[in-house]
Short mmCIF file of C-alpha atoms in Angstrom, two decimals:
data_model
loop_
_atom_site.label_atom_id
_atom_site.label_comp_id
_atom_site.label_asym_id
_atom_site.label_seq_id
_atom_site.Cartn_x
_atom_site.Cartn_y
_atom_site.Cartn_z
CA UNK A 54 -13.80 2.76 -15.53
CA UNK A 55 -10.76 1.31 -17.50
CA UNK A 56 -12.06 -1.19 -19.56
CA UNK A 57 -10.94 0.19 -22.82
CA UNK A 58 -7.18 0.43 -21.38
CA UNK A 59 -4.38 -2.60 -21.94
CA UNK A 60 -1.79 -2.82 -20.10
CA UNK A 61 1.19 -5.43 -20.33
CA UNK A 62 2.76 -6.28 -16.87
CA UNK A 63 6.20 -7.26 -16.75
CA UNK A 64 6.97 -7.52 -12.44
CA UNK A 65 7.36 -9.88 -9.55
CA UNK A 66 6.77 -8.92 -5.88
CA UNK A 67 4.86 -6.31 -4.66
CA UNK A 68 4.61 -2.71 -5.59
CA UNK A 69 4.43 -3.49 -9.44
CA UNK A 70 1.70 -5.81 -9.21
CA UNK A 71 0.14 -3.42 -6.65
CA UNK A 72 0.12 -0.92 -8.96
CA UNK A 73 -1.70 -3.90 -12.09
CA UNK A 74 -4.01 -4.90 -9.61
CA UNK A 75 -5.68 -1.45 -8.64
CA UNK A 76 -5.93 -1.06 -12.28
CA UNK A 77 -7.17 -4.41 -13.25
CA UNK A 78 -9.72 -4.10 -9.88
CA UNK A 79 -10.96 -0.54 -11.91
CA UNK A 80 -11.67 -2.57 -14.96
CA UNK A 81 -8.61 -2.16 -17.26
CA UNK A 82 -6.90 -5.70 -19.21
CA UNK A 83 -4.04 -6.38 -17.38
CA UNK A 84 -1.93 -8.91 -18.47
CA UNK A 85 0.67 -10.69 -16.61
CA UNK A 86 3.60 -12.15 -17.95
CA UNK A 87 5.49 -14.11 -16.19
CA UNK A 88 8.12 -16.48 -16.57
CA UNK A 89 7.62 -20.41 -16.76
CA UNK A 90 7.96 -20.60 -13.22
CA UNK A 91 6.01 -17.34 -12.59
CA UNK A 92 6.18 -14.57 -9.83
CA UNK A 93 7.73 -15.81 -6.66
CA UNK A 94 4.99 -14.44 -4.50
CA UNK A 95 2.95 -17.33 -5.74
CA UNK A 96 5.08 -19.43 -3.39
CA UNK A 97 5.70 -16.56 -0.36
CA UNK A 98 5.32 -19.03 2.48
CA UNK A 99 7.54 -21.67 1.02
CA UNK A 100 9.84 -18.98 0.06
CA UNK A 101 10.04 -17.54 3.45
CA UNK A 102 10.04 -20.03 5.55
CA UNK A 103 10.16 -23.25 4.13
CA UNK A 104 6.41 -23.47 4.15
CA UNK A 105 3.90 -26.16 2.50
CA UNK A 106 1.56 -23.59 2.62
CA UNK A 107 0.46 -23.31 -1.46
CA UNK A 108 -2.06 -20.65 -1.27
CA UNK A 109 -0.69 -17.18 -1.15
CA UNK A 110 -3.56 -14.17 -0.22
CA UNK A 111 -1.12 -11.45 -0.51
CA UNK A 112 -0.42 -12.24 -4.11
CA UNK A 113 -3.95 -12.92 -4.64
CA UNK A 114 -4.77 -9.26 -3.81
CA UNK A 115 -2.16 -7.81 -5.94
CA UNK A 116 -2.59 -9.71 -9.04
CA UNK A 117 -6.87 -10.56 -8.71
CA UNK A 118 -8.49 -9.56 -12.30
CA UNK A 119 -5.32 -9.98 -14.47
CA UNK A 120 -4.70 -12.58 -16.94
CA UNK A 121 -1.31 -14.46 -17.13
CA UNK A 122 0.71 -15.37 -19.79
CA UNK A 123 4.07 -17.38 -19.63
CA UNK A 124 6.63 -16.04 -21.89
CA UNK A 125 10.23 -17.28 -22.10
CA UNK A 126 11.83 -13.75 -22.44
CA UNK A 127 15.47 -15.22 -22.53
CA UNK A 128 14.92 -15.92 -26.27
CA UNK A 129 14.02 -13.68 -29.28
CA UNK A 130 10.87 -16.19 -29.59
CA UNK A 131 9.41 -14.48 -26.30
CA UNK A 132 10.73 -10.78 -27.02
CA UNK A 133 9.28 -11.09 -30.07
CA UNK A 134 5.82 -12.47 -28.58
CA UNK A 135 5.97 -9.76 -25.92
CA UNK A 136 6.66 -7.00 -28.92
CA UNK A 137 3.73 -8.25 -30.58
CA UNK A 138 1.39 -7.46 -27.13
CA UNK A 139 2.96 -4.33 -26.31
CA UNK A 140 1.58 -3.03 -30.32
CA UNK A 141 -2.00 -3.34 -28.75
CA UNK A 142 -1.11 -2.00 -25.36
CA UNK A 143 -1.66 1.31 -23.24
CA UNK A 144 0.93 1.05 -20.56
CA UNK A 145 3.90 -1.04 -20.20
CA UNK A 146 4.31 -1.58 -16.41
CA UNK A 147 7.37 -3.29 -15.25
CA UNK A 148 9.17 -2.92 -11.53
CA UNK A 149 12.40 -5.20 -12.78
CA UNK A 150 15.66 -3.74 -12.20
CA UNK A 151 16.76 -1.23 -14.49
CA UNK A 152 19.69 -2.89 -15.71
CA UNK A 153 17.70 -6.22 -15.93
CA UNK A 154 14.70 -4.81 -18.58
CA UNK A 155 17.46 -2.84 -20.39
CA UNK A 156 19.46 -6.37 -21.09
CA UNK A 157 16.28 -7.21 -22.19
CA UNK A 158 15.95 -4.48 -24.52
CA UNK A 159 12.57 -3.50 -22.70
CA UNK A 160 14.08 -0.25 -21.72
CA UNK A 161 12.31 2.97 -22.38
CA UNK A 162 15.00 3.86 -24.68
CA UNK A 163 14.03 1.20 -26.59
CA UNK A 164 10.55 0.67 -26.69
CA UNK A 165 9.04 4.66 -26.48
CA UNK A 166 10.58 5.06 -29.77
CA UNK A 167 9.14 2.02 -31.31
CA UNK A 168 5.49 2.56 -29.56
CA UNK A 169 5.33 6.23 -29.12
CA UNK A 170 1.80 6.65 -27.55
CA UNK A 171 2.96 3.51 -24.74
CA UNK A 172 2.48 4.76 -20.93
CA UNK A 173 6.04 2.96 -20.15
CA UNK A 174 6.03 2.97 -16.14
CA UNK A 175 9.06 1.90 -14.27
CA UNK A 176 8.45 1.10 -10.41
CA UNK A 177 12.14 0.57 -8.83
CA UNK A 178 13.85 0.58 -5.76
CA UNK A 179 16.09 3.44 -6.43
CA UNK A 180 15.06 5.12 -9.21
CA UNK A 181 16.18 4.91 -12.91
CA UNK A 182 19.84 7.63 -12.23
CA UNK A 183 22.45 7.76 -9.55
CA UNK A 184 25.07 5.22 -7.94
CA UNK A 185 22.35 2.80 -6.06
CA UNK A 186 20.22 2.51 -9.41
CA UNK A 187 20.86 -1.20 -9.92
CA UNK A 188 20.39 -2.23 -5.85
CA UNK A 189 17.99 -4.51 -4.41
CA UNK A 190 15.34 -2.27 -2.82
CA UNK A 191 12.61 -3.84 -1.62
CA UNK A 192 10.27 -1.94 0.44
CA UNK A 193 12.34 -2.49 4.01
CA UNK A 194 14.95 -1.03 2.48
CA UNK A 195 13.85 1.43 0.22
CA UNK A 196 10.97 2.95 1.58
CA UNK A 197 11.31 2.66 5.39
CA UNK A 198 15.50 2.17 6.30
CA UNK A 199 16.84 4.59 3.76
CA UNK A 200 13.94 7.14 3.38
CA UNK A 201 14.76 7.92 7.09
CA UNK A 202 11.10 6.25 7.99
CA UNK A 203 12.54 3.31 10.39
CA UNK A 204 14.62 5.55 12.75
CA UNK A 205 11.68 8.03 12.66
CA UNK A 206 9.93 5.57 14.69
CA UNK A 207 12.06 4.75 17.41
CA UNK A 208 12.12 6.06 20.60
CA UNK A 209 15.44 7.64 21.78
CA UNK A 210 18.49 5.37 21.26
CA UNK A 211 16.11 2.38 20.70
CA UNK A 212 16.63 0.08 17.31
CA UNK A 213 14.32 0.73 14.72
CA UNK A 214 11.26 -1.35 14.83
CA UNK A 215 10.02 -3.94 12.61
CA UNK A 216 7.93 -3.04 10.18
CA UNK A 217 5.03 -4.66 8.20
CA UNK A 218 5.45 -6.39 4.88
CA UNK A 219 4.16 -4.46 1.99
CA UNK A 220 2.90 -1.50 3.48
CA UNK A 221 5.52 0.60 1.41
CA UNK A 222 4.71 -1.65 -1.60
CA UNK A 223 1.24 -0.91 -1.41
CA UNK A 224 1.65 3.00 -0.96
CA UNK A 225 4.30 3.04 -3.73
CA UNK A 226 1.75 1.40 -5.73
CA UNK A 227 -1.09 3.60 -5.54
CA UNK A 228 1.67 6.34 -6.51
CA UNK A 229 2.51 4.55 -9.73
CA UNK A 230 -1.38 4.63 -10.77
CA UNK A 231 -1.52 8.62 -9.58
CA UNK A 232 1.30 8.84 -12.16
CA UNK A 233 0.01 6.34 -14.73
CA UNK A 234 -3.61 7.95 -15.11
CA UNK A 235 -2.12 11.29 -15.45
CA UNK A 236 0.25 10.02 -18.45
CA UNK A 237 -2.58 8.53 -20.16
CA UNK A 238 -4.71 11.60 -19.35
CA UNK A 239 -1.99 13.85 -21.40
CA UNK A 240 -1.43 11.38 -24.33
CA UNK A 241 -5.79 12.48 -24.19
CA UNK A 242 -4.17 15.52 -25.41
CA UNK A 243 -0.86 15.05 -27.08
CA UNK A 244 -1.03 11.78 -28.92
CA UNK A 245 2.02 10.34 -27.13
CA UNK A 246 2.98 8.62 -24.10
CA UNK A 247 5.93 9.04 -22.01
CA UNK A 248 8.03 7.48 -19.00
CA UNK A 249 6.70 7.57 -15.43
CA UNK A 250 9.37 6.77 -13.08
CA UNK A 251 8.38 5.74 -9.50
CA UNK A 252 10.57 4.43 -6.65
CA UNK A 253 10.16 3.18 -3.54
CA UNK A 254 12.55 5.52 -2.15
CA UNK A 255 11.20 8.78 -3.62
CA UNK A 256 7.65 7.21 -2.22
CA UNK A 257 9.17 6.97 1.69
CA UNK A 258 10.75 10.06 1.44
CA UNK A 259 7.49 12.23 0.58
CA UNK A 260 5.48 9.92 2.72
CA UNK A 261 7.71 11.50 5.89
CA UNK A 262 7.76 14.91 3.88
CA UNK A 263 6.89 16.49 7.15
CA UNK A 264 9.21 15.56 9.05
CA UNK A 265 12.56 16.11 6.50
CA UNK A 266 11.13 19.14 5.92
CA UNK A 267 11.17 20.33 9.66
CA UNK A 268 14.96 19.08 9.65
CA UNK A 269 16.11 21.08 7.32
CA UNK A 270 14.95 24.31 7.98
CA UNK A 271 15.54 23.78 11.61
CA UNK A 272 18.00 21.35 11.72
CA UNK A 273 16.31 19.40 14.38
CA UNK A 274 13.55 17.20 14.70
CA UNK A 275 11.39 15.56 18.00
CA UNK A 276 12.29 12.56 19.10
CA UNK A 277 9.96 9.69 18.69
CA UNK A 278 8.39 9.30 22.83
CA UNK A 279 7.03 6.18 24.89
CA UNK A 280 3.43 6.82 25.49
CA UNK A 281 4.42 8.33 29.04
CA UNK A 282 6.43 10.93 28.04
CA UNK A 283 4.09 11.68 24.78
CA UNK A 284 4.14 15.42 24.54
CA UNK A 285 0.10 15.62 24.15
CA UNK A 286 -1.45 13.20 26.30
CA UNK A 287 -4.97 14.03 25.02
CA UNK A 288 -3.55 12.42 21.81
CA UNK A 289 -2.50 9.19 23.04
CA UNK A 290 -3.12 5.27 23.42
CA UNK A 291 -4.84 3.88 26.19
CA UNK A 292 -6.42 0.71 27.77
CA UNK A 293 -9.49 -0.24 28.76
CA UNK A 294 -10.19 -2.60 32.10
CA UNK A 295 -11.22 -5.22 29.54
CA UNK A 296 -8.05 -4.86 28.02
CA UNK A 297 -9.24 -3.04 24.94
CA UNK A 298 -6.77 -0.60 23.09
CA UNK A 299 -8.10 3.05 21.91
CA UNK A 300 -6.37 6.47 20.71
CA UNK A 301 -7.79 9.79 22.31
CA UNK A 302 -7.46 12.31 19.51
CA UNK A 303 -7.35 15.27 20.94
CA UNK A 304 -4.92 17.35 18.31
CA UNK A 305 -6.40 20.44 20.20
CA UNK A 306 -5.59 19.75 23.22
CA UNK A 307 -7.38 23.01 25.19
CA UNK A 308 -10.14 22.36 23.45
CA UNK A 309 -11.23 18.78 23.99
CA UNK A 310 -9.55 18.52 28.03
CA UNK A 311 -12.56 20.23 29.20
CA UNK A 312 -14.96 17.34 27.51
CA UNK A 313 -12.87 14.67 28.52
CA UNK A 314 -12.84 15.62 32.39
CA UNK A 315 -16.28 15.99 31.96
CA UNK A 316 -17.20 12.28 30.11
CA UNK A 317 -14.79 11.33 32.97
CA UNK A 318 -16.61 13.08 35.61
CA UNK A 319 -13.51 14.36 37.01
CA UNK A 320 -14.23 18.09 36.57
CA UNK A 321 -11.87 18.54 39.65
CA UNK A 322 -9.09 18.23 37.07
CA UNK A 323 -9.66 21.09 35.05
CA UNK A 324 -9.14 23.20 38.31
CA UNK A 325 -5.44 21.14 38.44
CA UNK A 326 -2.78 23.66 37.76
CA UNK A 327 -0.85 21.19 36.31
CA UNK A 328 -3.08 20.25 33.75
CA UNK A 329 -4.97 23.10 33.13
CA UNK A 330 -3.21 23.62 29.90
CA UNK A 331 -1.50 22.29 26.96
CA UNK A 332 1.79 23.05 28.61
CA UNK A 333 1.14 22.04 32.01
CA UNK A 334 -0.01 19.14 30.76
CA UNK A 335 3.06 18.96 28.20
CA UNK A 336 5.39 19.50 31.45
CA UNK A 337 3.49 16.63 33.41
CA UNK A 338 2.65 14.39 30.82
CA UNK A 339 3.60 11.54 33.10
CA UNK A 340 1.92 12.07 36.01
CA UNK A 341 -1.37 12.46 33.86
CA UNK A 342 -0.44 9.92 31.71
CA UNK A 343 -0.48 7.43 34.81
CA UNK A 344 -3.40 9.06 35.48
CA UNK A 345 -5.72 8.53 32.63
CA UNK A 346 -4.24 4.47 33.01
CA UNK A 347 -5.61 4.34 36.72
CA UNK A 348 -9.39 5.81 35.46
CA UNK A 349 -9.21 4.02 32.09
CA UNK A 350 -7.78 0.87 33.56
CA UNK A 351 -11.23 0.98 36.17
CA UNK A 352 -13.85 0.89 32.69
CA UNK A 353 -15.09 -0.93 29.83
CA UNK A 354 -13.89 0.20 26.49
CA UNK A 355 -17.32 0.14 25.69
CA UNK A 356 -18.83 2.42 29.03
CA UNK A 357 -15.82 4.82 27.97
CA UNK A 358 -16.07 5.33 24.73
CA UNK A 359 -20.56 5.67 25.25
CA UNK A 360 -19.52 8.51 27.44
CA UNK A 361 -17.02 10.30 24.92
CA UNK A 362 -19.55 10.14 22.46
CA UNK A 363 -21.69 12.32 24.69
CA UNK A 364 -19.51 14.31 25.62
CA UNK A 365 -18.12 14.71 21.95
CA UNK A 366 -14.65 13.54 22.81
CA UNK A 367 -12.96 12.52 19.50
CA UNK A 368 -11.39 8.46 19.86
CA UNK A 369 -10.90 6.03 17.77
CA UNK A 370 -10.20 2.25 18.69
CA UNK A 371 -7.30 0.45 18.37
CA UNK A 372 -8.17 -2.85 16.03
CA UNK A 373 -6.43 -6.01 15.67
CA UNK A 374 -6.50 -7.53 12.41
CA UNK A 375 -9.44 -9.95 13.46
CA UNK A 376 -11.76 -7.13 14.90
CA UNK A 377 -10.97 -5.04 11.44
CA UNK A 378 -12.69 -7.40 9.45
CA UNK A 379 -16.08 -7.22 11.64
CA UNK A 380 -15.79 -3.06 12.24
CA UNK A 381 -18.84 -1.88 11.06
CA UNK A 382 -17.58 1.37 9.75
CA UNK A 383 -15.01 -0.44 7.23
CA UNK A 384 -17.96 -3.34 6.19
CA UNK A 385 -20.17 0.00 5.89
CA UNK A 386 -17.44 2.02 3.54
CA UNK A 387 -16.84 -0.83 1.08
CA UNK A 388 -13.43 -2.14 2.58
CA UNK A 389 -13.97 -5.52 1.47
CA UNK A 390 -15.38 -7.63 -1.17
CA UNK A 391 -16.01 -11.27 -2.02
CA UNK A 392 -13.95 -13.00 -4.79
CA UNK A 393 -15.22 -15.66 -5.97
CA UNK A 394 -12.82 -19.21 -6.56
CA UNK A 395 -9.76 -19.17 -9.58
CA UNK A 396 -7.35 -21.13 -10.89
CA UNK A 397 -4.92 -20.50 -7.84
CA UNK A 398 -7.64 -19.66 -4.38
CA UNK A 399 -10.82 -20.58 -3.26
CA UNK A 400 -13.80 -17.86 -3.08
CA UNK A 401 -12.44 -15.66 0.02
CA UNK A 402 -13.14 -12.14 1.32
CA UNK A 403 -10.76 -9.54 0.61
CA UNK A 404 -9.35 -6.16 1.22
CA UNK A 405 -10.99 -4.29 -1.46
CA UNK A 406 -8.96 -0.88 -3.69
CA UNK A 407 -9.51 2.54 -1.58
CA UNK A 408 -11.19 4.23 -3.90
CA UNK A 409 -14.95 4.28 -4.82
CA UNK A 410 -16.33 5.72 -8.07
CA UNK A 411 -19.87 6.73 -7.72
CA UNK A 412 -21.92 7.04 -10.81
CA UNK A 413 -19.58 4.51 -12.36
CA UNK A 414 -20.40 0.98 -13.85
CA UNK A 415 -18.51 -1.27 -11.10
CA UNK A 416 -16.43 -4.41 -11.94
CA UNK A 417 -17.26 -7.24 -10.50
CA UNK A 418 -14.32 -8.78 -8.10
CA UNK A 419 -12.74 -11.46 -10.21
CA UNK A 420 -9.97 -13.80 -9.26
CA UNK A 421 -5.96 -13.81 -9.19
CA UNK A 422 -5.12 -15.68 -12.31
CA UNK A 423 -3.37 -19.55 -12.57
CA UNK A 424 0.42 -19.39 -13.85
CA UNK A 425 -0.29 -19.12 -17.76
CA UNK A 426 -4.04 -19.70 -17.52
CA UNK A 427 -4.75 -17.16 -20.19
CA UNK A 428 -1.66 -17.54 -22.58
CA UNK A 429 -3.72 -18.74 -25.72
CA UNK A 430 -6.50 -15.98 -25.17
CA UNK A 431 -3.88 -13.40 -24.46
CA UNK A 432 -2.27 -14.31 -27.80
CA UNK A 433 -5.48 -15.22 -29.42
CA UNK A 434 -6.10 -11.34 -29.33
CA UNK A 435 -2.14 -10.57 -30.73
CA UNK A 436 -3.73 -12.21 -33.93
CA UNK A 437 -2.13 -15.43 -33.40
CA UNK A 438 -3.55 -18.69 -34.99
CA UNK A 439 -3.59 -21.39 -32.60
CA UNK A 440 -1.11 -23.85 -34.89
CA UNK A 441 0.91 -20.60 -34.17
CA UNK A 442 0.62 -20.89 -30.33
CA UNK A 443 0.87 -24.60 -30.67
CA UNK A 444 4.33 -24.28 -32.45
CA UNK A 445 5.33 -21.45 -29.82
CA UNK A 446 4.27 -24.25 -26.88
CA UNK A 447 6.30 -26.82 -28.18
CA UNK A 448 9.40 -24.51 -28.19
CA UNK A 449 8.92 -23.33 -25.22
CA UNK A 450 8.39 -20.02 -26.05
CA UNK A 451 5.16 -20.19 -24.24
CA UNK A 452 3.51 -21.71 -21.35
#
């Protein structure tokens, strides 16, 4: 799809790289520099917690199908080696600090003027304007503790809960792409690129869009409920006897309680005036709550869900990780794909990029790069010689 696209990745972490790899997985040349000891989600486990661990599958995914050059950017050597790759690029993608690629002079001030059809994308915390510009971010604080997403999901007075590493990253990511693709697709038109400016905090704030919006018109929202005080029981968890988690998903409540009493073979409840309707049921959530748990709790997920399907009551199950990888439905709809052994991981199945193009020549999965594996191909294709590279190697220009 992208093979005839270049981009030059400056960014460490997660939700720049996020946004490289979907576009290296989609075929374009994504090149990664890094510095001479590389992104720091090469070494997440020993960075977390101390870990031996060397092999790192979240930075695999983000960073699979890009080559990596080492640059030492703290000289005029390496800006002038990273000038040279961004004359044969498409998009400059970077999710450094603002005030860290402007004392680099990698600014969009600086280089749109110089390379005037460049796609220069900034991913950030913050944003590029206003007093918290130059904080650290990261996606527990940008996206879900200051976008309001955090407290959204507590119930009542509770703490917020913790939340699940990269998850913002990954969503912010996708966003920078959306934004990215429709640059390029103008400069189709104009001639000219132009700055796309993405944050993680802009990201969280749509993502709970809903929600904000609700609050200010009305200046109130509903509070986040246990499961036995959820408003609409008919969209709700519940347990199986074999200890097996599934959602009803009844959104229209009237309209699927008759089908559940009946794949329940409790038709006696329809006749309950206190769950007869959506409010009755609203107003006794809890005693039907406990309900459903007492019938539920008596079944096989398995016998349970074989009877909502003939009765065309809408569930879904409630997967842990392990049981994700062996759902039929995701192995069915493409979710993963096998990458075959790099520099830096063995061959492994992986999480593959939402998005399928039909009709389109697919790229074959290929593997995260080593730190610097592709430095003298990267600059091979600058126009480099390689007594060139060999002199810029010895200075330690490059790695």
């Amino acid at each position: 799809m992208l093979q005839n696209y270049r981009v030059i990745e400056l960014g460490m972490w997660v939700a720049g790289p996020a946004a490289g790899g979907l576009l290296a997985d989609w075929g374009a040349d994504v090149v990664k520099v890094e510095t001479p000891v590389g992104d720091p989600m090469r070494r997440l486990f020993q960075l977390l917690a101390g870990h031996g661990q060397p092999e790192s599958p979240p930075f695999d995914l983000d960073n699979r199908g890009k080559r990596s050059v080492v640059l030492d950017l703290s000289c005029p050597e390496g800006l002038a080696v990273l000038d040279r790759l961004l004359e044969g690029a498409d998009v400059f993608l970077t999710n450094l600090r603002p005030e860290a690629v402007e004392r680099l002079g990698l600014g969009p001030d600086a280089l749109l003027p110089r390379f005037p059809r460049l796609v220069y994308a900034s991913v950030s915390g913050y944003g590029l304007t206003g007093p918290d510009r130059a904080r650290a971010g990261y996606d527990v604080g940008a996206f879900w503790a200051r976008s309001g997403i955090a407290m959204l999901m507590a119930p009542g007075d509770d703490p917020p809960p913790g939340v699940r590493s990269g998850m913002g990253d990954h969503v912010t990511g996708i966003t920078a792409v959306a934004g990215i693709l429709a640059a390029l697709l103008e400069r189709e038109q104009t001639g000219r690129g132009q700055l796309v400016e993405v944050s993680l905090l802009r990201t969280g704030i749509y993502t709970v869009g809903w929600d904000l919006g609700i609050q200010s018109r009305f200046g109130k929202i509903g509070s986040v409920q246990p499961r036995t005080s959820e408003l609409n029981p008919m969209c709700n968890c519940y347990c199986s006897g074999d200890g097996h988690w599934f959602w009803l998903l009844g959104v229209e409540a009237d309209r699927m309680w008759p089908k559940l009493c009946a794949a329940l073979e409790r038709d006696d409840l329809t006749a309950d005036e206190r769950f007869a309707s959506a409010r009755g049921r609203r107003h006794h959530t809890t005693e039907l709550v406990e309900l459903l748990d007492s019938i539920f709790g008596a079944a096989k997920r398995d016998e349970l869900t074989a009877a909502f399907d003939r009765h065309d009551v809408w569930w879904a199950p409630a997967n842990t990780p392990a049981e994700v990888w062996d759902d039929p439905q995701a192995v069915a709809a493409g979710a993963f794909v096998e990458v075959p052994e790099g520099a830096s991981s063995p061959a492994h199945r992986a999480v593959a990029t939402p998005v399928v193009f039909h009709g389109a020549d697919r790229v074959a999965p290929r593997p995260a790069p080593g730190l610097g594996e592709h430095t003298e191909a990267v600059l091979a294709d600058a126009g480099y010689r390689p007594d060139e590279v060999t002199a810029l190697r010895r200075g330690g220009v490059v790695g």
